[in-house]
PDB file of C-alpha atoms in Angstrom:
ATOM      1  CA  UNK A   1       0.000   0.000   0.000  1.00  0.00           C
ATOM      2  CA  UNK A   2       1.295   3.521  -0.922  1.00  0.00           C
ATOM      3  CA  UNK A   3       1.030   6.363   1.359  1.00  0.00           C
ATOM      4  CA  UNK A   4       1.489   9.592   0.882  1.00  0.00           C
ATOM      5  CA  UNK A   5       2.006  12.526   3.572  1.00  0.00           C
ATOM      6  CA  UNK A   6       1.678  16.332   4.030  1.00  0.00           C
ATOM      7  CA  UNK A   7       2.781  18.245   7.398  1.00  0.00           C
ATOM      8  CA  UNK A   8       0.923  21.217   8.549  1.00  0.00           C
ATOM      9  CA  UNK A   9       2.020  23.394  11.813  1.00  0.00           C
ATOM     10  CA  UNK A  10      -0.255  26.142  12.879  1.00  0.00           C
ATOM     11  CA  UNK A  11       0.442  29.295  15.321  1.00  0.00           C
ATOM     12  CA  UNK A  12      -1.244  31.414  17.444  1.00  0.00           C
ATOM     13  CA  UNK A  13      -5.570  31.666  17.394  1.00  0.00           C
ATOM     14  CA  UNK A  14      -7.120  31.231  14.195  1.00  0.00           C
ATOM     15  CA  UNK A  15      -8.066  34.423  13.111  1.00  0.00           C
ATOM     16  CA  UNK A  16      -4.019  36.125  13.803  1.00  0.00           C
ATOM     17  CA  UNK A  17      -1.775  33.042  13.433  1.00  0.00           C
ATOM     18  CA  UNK A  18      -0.151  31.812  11.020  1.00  0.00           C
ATOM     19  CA  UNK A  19       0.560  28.493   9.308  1.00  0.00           C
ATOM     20  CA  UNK A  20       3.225  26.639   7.571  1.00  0.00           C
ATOM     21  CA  UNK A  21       2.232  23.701   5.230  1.00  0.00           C
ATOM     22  CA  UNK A  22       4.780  21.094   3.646  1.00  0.00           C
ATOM     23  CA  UNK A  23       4.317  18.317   0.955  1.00  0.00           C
ATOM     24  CA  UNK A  24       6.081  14.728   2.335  1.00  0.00           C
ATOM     25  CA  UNK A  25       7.860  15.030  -1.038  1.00  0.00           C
ATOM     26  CA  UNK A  26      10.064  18.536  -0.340  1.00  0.00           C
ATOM     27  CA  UNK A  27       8.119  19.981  -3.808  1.00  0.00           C
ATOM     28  CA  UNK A  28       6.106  22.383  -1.741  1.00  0.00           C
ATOM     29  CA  UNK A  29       6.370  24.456   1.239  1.00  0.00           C
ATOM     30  CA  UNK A  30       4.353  27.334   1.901  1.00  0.00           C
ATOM     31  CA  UNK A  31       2.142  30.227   4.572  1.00  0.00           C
ATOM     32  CA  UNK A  32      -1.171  29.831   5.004  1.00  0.00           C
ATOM     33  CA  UNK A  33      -3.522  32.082   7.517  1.00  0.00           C
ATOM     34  CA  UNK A  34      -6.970  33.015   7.992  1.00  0.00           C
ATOM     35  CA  UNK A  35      -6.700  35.642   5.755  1.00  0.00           C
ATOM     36  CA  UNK A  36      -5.346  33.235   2.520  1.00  0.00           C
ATOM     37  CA  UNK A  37      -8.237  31.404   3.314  1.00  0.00           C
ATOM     38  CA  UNK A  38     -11.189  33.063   3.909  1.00  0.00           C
ATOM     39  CA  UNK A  39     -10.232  36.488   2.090  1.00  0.00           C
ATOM     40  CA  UNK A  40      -7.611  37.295   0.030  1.00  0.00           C
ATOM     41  CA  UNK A  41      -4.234  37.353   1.851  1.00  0.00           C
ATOM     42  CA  UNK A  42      -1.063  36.314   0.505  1.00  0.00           C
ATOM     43  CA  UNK A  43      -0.413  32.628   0.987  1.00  0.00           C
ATOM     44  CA  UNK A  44      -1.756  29.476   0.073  1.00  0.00           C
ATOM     45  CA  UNK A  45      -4.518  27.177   1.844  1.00  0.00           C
ATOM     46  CA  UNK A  46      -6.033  23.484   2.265  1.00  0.00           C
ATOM     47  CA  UNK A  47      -8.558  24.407  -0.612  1.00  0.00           C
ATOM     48  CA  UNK A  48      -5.652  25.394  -3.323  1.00  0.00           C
ATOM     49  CA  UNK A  49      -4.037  22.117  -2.408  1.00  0.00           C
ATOM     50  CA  UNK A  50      -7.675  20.341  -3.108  1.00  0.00           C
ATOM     51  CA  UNK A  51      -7.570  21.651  -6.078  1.00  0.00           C
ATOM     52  CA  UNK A  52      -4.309  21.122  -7.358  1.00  0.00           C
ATOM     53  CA  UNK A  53      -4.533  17.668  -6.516  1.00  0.00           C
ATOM     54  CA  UNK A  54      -7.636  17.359  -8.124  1.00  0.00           C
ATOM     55  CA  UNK A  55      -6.500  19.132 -11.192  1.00  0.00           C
ATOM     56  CA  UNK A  56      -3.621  16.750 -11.348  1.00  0.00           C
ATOM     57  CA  UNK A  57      -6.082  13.584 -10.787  1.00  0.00           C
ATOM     58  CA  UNK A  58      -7.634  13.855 -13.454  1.00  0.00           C
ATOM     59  CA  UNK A  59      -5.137  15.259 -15.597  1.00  0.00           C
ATOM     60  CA  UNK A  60      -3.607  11.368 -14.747  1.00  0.00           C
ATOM     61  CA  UNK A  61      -6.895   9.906 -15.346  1.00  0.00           C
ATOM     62  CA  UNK A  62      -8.209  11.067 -18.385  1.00  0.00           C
ATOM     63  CA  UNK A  63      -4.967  10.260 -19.985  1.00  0.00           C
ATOM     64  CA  UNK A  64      -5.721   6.581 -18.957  1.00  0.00           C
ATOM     65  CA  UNK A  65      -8.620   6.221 -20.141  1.00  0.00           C
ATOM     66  CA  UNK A  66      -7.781   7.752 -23.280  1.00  0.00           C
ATOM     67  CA  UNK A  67      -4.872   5.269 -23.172  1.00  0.00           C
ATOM     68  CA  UNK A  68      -7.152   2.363 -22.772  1.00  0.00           C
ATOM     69  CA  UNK A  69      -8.928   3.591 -26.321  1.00  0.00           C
ATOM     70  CA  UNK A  70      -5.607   3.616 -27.618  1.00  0.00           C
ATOM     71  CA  UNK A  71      -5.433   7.104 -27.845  1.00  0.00           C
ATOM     72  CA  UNK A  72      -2.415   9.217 -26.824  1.00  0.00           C
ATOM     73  CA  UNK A  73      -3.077  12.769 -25.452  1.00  0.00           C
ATOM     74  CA  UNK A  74      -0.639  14.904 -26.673  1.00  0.00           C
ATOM     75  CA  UNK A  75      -1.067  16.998 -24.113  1.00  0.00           C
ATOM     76  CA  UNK A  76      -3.975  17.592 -20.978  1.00  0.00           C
ATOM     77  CA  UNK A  77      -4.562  20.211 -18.788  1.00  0.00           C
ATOM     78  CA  UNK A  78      -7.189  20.767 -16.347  1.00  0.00           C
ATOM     79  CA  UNK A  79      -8.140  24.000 -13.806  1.00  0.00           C
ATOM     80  CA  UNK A  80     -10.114  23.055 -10.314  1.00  0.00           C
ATOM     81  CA  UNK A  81     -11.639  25.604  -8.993  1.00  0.00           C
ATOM     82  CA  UNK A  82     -12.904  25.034  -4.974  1.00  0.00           C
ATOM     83  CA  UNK A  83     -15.606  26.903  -4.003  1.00  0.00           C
ATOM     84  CA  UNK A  84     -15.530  27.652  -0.322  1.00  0.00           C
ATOM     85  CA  UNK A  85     -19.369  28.611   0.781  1.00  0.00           C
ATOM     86  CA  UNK A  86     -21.298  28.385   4.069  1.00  0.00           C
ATOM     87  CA  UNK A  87     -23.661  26.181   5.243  1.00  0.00           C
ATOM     88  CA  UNK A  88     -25.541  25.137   8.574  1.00  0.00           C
ATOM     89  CA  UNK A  89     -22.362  23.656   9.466  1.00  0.00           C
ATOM     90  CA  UNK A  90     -20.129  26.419   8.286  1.00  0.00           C
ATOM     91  CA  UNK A  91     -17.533  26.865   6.186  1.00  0.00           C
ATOM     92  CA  UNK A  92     -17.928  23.840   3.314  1.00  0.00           C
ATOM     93  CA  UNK A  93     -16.500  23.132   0.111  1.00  0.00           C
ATOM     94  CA  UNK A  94     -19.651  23.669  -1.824  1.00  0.00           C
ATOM     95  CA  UNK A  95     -18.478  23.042  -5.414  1.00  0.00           C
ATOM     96  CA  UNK A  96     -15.565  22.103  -7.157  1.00  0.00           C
ATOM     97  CA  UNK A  97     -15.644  22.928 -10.865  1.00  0.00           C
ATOM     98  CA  UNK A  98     -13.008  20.987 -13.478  1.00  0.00           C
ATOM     99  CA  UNK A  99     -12.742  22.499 -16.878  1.00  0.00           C
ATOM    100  CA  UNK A 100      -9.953  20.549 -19.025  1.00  0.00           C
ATOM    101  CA  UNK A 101      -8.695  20.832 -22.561  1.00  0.00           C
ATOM    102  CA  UNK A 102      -6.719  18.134 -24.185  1.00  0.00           C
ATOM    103  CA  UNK A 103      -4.945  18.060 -27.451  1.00  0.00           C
ATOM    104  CA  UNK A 104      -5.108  14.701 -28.976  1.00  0.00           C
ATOM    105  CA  UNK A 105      -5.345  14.342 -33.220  1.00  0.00           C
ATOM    106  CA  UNK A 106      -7.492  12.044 -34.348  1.00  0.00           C
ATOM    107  CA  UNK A 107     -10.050  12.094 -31.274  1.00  0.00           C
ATOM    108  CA  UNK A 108     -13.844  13.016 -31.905  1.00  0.00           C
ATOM    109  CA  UNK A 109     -15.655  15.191 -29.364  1.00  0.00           C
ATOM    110  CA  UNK A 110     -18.179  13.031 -28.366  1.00  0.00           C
ATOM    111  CA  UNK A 111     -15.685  10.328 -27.892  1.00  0.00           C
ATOM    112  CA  UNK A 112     -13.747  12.839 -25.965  1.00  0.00           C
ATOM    113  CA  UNK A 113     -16.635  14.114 -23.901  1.00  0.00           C
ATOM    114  CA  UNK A 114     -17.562  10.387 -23.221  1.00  0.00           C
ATOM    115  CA  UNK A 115     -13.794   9.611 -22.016  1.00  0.00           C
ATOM    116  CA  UNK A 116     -13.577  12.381 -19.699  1.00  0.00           C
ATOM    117  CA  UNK A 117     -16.583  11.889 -17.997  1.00  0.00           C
ATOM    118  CA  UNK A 118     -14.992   8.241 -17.335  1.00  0.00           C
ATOM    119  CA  UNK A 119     -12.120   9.631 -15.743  1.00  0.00           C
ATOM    120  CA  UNK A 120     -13.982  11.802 -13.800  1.00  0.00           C
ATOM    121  CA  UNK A 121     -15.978   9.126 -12.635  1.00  0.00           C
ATOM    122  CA  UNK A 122     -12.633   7.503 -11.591  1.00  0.00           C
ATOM    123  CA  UNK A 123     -10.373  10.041 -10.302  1.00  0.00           C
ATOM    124  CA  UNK A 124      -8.584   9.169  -6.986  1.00  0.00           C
ATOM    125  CA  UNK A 125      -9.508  12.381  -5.668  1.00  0.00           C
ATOM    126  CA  UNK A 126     -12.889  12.534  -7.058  1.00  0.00           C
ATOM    127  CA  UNK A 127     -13.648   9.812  -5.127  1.00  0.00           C
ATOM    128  CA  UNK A 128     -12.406  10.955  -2.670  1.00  0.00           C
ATOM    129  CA  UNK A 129     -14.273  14.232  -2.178  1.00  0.00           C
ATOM    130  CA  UNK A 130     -17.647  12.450  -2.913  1.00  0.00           C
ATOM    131  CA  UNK A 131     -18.910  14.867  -0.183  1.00  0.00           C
ATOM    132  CA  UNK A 132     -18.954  17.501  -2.068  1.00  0.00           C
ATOM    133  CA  UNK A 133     -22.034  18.552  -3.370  1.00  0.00           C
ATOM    134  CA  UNK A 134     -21.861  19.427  -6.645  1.00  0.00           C
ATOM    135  CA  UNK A 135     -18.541  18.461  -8.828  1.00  0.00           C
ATOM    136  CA  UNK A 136     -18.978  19.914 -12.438  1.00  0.00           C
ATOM    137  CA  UNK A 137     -16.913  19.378 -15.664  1.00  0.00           C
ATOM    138  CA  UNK A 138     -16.401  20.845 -18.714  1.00  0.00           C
ATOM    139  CA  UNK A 139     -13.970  19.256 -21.396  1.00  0.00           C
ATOM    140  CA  UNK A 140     -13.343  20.617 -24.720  1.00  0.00           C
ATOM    141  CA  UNK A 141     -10.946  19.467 -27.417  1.00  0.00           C
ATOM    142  CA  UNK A 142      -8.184  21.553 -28.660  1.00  0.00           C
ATOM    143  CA  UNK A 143      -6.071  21.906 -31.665  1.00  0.00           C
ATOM    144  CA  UNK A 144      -2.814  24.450 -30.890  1.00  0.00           C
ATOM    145  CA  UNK A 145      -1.604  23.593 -34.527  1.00  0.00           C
ATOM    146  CA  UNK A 146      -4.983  25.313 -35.807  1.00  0.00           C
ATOM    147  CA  UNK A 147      -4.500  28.991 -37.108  1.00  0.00           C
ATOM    148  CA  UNK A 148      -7.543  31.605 -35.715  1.00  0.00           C
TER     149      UNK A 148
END
C-alpha cells in the first residue's frame, strides 16, 4: 500500500496566526492564515491544495482512459476551482468545478466528452471528495496547430 504525507504546523488563534504547510515530497512548502483562506491574503490554503490535486487527478486519469482507447493525449490540462461557501455547518466546500482541454489528433468530441466523464468518474480524488455537493466538468478538445 502507498502512502502519501503532508505536514501542517499552525500558530497562534485562528483568526491572527499563522501556518506553515509542507508536501512529504520537499516539492512544496508554503504560509497559510486566515486571511489566505477566507479572504484574500497572501499565501496558500487546504482548498488550493484540493484543487491542485484534483486538477492533477484527473489530468492522470483522463490520460488513462484515453490510453485504454488507444489514444495518446498529446497533451492535458485541467483547472479546479474550490468553491468555499457556508452552510448550517459552516464553512464547506460547496463546489468544485473541473474544466480541461486536451490536445489529442485524431479524437472526436463526443468520444472525448464520453472519455472524460470516465475519468472523472474515476479520479482518486474525485472519489475521494464524494462529499462535495456538486462536482462539475467541462472538457473541450483543442487543436494548438490550428490557425484563428
Amino acid at each position: 500500500m502507498t502512502i502519501r504525507q503532508a505536514e501542517a504546523e499552525w500558530r497562534g488563534a485562528l483568526k491572527d496566526g499563522t501556518g506553515q504547510m509542507r508536501l512529504g515530497g520537499g516539492a512544496f512548502e508554503g504560509a497559510y492564515s486566515f486571511r489566505s483562506r477566507f479572504e484574500t491574503g497572501p499565501g496558500t490554503n487546504p482548498e488550493e491544495l484540493i484543487a491542485a490535486a484534483h486538477a492533477g487527478c484527473f489530468s492522470m486519469a483522463l490520460s488513462f482512459v484515453l490510453g485504454n482507447e488507444g489514444i495518446t493525449p498529446a497533451r492535458i490540462r485541467t483547472l479546479a476551482k474550490v468553491h468555499l461557501g457556508a452552510t448550517d455547518a459552516g464553512p464547506t466546500i460547496t463546489r468544485i468545478d473541473l474544466e480541461t482541454e486536451a490536445e489529442s489528433p485524431g479524437l472526436d468530441a463526443l468520444r472525448f466528452q464520453r472519455c472524460a466523464e470516465t475519468a472523472k468518474a474515476i479520479c482518486l480524488v474525485s472519489r475521494a471528495l464524494a462529499g462535495v455537493a456538486k462536482i462539475t466538468l467541462e472538457a473541450r478538445l483543442v487543436d494548438l496547430n490550428q490557425t484563428p
